[in-house]
Short mmCIF file of the C-alpha atoms (twelve columns), coordinates in Angstrom:
data_MODEL
# 
_entry.id   MODEL 
# 
loop_
_atom_site.group_PDB 
_atom_site.id 
_atom_site.type_symbol 
_atom_site.label_atom_id 
_atom_site.label_alt_id 
_atom_site.label_comp_id 
_atom_site.label_asym_id 
_atom_site.label_seq_id 
_atom_site.Cartn_x 
_atom_site.Cartn_y 
_atom_site.Cartn_z 
_atom_site.pdbx_PDB_model_num 
ATOM 1   C CA . MET A 1   29.892 -0.028  -5.409 1 
ATOM 2   C CA . LEU A 2   27.017 2.383   -4.883 1 
ATOM 3   C CA . ARG A 3   26.075 3.798   -1.495 1 
ATOM 4   C CA . LEU A 4   22.989 5.786   -0.615 1 
ATOM 5   C CA . GLY A 5   23.966 9.431   -0.420 1 
ATOM 6   C CA . LEU A 6   20.955 11.540  0.494  1 
ATOM 7   C CA . VAL A 7   17.217 11.313  0.830  1 
ATOM 8   C CA . VAL A 8   15.787 14.404  -0.907 1 
ATOM 9   C CA . LEU A 9   12.386 15.978  -0.273 1 
ATOM 10  C CA . GLY A 10  10.912 18.580  -2.593 1 
ATOM 11  C CA . VAL A 11  9.580  21.617  -0.749 1 
ATOM 12  C CA . GLU A 12  7.830  24.879  -1.601 1 
ATOM 13  C CA . SER A 13  9.082  26.827  1.427  1 
ATOM 14  C CA . MET A 14  12.643 26.095  2.475  1 
ATOM 15  C CA . ALA A 15  12.270 28.059  5.705  1 
ATOM 16  C CA . ARG A 16  9.150  26.112  6.738  1 
ATOM 17  C CA . ALA A 17  10.713 22.760  5.783  1 
ATOM 18  C CA . VAL A 18  14.014 23.485  7.555  1 
ATOM 19  C CA . SER A 19  12.155 24.545  10.684 1 
ATOM 20  C CA . PHE A 20  9.953  21.435  10.731 1 
ATOM 21  C CA . TRP A 21  12.520 18.763  9.862  1 
ATOM 22  C CA . THR A 22  15.350 20.073  12.083 1 
ATOM 23  C CA . GLU A 23  12.946 20.029  15.043 1 
ATOM 24  C CA . ALA A 24  11.312 16.723  14.054 1 
ATOM 25  C CA . LEU A 25  14.605 14.828  13.765 1 
ATOM 26  C CA . ASN A 26  16.728 16.886  16.169 1 
ATOM 27  C CA . TYR A 27  19.029 17.627  13.211 1 
ATOM 28  C CA . GLU A 28  20.934 20.779  12.382 1 
ATOM 29  C CA . VAL A 29  21.618 22.546  9.099  1 
ATOM 30  C CA . LEU A 30  24.809 21.165  7.547  1 
ATOM 31  C CA . LYS A 31  24.659 23.069  4.224  1 
ATOM 32  C CA . GLY A 32  22.332 25.772  2.943  1 
ATOM 33  C CA . GLY A 33  19.617 27.139  5.190  1 
ATOM 34  C CA . PRO A 34  16.175 28.763  5.194  1 
ATOM 35  C CA . ASP A 35  16.994 31.069  2.252  1 
ATOM 36  C CA . ALA A 36  18.788 28.471  0.089  1 
ATOM 37  C CA . ARG A 37  17.432 26.455  -2.846 1 
ATOM 38  C CA . TRP A 38  19.185 23.334  -1.451 1 
ATOM 39  C CA . THR A 39  19.691 22.467  2.204  1 
ATOM 40  C CA . GLU A 40  21.163 19.416  3.909  1 
ATOM 41  C CA . ILE A 41  20.313 18.626  7.519  1 
ATOM 42  C CA . GLY A 42  21.689 15.929  9.778  1 
ATOM 43  C CA . PRO A 43  23.170 15.176  13.158 1 
ATOM 44  C CA . ALA A 44  26.464 16.949  13.748 1 
ATOM 45  C CA . GLY A 45  29.475 14.644  13.708 1 
ATOM 46  C CA . LEU A 46  27.489 11.399  13.494 1 
ATOM 47  C CA . TYR A 47  26.923 9.115   10.560 1 
ATOM 48  C CA . GLN A 48  23.185 8.883   10.123 1 
ATOM 49  C CA . PRO A 49  21.074 9.454   7.071  1 
ATOM 50  C CA . THR A 50  21.212 13.058  5.940  1 
ATOM 51  C CA . LEU A 51  18.011 14.649  4.688  1 
ATOM 52  C CA . ALA A 52  18.225 17.137  1.829  1 
ATOM 53  C CA . LEU A 53  15.498 19.677  1.075  1 
ATOM 54  C CA . GLN A 54  15.204 21.047  -2.457 1 
ATOM 55  C CA . LEU A 55  12.910 23.793  -3.692 1 
ATOM 56  C CA . SER A 56  10.356 22.265  -6.053 1 
ATOM 57  C CA . GLU A 57  7.544  23.560  -8.224 1 
ATOM 58  C CA . THR A 58  5.946  20.159  -8.820 1 
ATOM 59  C CA . PRO A 59  2.827  19.230  -6.854 1 
ATOM 60  C CA . VAL A 60  2.926  16.704  -4.034 1 
ATOM 61  C CA . GLN A 61  1.590  13.242  -4.915 1 
ATOM 62  C CA . ASP A 62  -1.425 11.973  -2.963 1 
ATOM 63  C CA . HIS A 63  0.110  8.481   -2.845 1 
ATOM 64  C CA . PRO A 64  3.865  8.976   -3.273 1 
ATOM 65  C CA . ARG A 65  5.938  6.087   -4.468 1 
ATOM 66  C CA . MET A 66  8.631  6.932   -1.911 1 
ATOM 67  C CA . HIS A 67  8.296  8.212   1.632  1 
ATOM 68  C CA . LEU A 68  10.186 8.351   4.921  1 
ATOM 69  C CA . ASP A 69  9.605  5.837   7.714  1 
ATOM 70  C CA . LEU A 70  10.597 7.221   11.108 1 
ATOM 71  C CA . ASN A 71  10.914 4.525   13.786 1 
ATOM 72  C CA . ALA A 72  9.513  4.989   17.292 1 
ATOM 73  C CA . ASP A 73  10.539 2.666   20.136 1 
ATOM 74  C CA . ASP A 74  7.032  1.358   20.778 1 
ATOM 75  C CA . ALA A 75  3.339  2.278   20.476 1 
ATOM 76  C CA . ALA A 76  3.483  4.777   23.355 1 
ATOM 77  C CA . ASP A 77  6.523  6.496   21.823 1 
ATOM 78  C CA . GLN A 78  4.776  6.454   18.439 1 
ATOM 79  C CA . ASP A 79  1.823  8.334   19.966 1 
ATOM 80  C CA . ARG A 80  4.132  10.833  21.711 1 
ATOM 81  C CA . GLN A 81  6.124  11.463  18.562 1 
ATOM 82  C CA . ALA A 82  2.999  11.906  16.434 1 
ATOM 83  C CA . GLU A 83  1.653  14.459  18.936 1 
ATOM 84  C CA . ARG A 84  5.016  16.270  18.970 1 
ATOM 85  C CA . LEU A 85  5.179  16.450  15.173 1 
ATOM 86  C CA . VAL A 86  1.574  17.636  14.925 1 
ATOM 87  C CA . ALA A 87  2.500  20.439  17.329 1 
ATOM 88  C CA . LEU A 88  5.349  21.321  14.913 1 
ATOM 89  C CA . GLY A 89  2.909  21.570  11.990 1 
ATOM 90  C CA . ALA A 90  2.410  18.025  10.673 1 
ATOM 91  C CA . LYS A 91  -1.048 16.560  10.051 1 
ATOM 92  C CA . ILE A 92  -2.169 13.000  10.741 1 
ATOM 93  C CA . LEU A 93  -3.736 11.602  7.576  1 
ATOM 94  C CA . ASP A 94  -6.791 9.387   7.343  1 
ATOM 95  C CA . TRP A 95  -4.931 7.012   5.038  1 
ATOM 96  C CA . ASP A 96  -7.073 4.995   2.660  1 
ATOM 97  C CA . SER A 97  -4.602 2.105   2.338  1 
ATOM 98  C CA . PHE A 98  -4.088 0.880   5.905  1 
ATOM 99  C CA . PRO A 99  -3.537 -2.873  6.224  1 
ATOM 100 C CA . PHE A 100 -5.156 -4.881  9.022  1 
ATOM 101 C CA . ASP A 101 -3.414 -4.047  12.336 1 
ATOM 102 C CA . PRO A 102 -1.027 -1.379  11.013 1 
ATOM 103 C CA . ASP A 103 2.214  -0.684  12.858 1 
ATOM 104 C CA . PHE A 104 2.432  2.825   11.418 1 
ATOM 105 C CA . VAL A 105 0.739  6.216   11.486 1 
ATOM 106 C CA . VAL A 106 0.706  8.284   8.288  1 
ATOM 107 C CA . LEU A 107 1.448  12.001  8.549  1 
ATOM 108 C CA . GLU A 108 2.034  14.902  6.204  1 
ATOM 109 C CA . ASP A 109 4.722  17.512  6.856  1 
ATOM 110 C CA . PRO A 110 3.889  21.235  6.500  1 
ATOM 111 C CA . GLU A 111 4.991  20.987  2.839  1 
ATOM 112 C CA . GLY A 112 2.572  18.117  2.094  1 
ATOM 113 C CA . ASN A 113 5.226  15.361  2.010  1 
ATOM 114 C CA . VAL A 114 3.848  12.085  3.374  1 
ATOM 115 C CA . PHE A 115 5.825  10.128  5.975  1 
ATOM 116 C CA . CYS A 116 5.142  7.415   8.548  1 
ATOM 117 C CA . ILE A 117 5.953  6.881   12.194 1 
ATOM 118 C CA . VAL A 118 6.449  3.151   12.694 1 
ATOM 119 C CA . ASP A 119 6.084  1.284   15.995 1 
ATOM 120 C CA . ALA A 120 9.437  -0.540  15.826 1 
ATOM 121 C CA . ALA A 121 8.413  -2.902  18.644 1 
ATOM 122 C CA . HIS A 122 5.637  -4.172  16.353 1 
ATOM 123 C CA . ILE A 123 8.056  -5.099  13.542 1 
ATOM 124 C CA . PRO A 124 9.024  -8.801  13.546 1 
ATOM 125 C CA . ALA A 125 12.775 -9.270  14.188 1 
ATOM 126 C CA . GLU A 126 13.465 -10.628 10.688 1 
ATOM 127 C CA . GLU A 127 12.065 -7.433  9.127  1 
ATOM 128 C CA . SER A 128 13.841 -4.831  11.312 1 
# 
């Protein structure tokens, strides 16, 4: 049986990525660090998805096939979290593929990786 191990993001600056994502997710460095080629971050002692950061020389895709969805409690929390992450160095993107009445905001981390903050209260129960 397979189990998801890590979600890996390619980054150009490990120090910048470690700084942003540890603050964004309230995670700590589990392996590696700002000077490493590979770093794993996560919550200490808890089982939650671990995020790995890997130095990469390939360019970021404008419309990546995979991205992170970070869930906020509701629309107000979504706004607060987006503001907090922008203060940490993220950018809100003017996404060209929004559906009608989106429940998400699209951002880009300081490395150019696209991710979303989703209003979890907007998700129908059968989808969450």
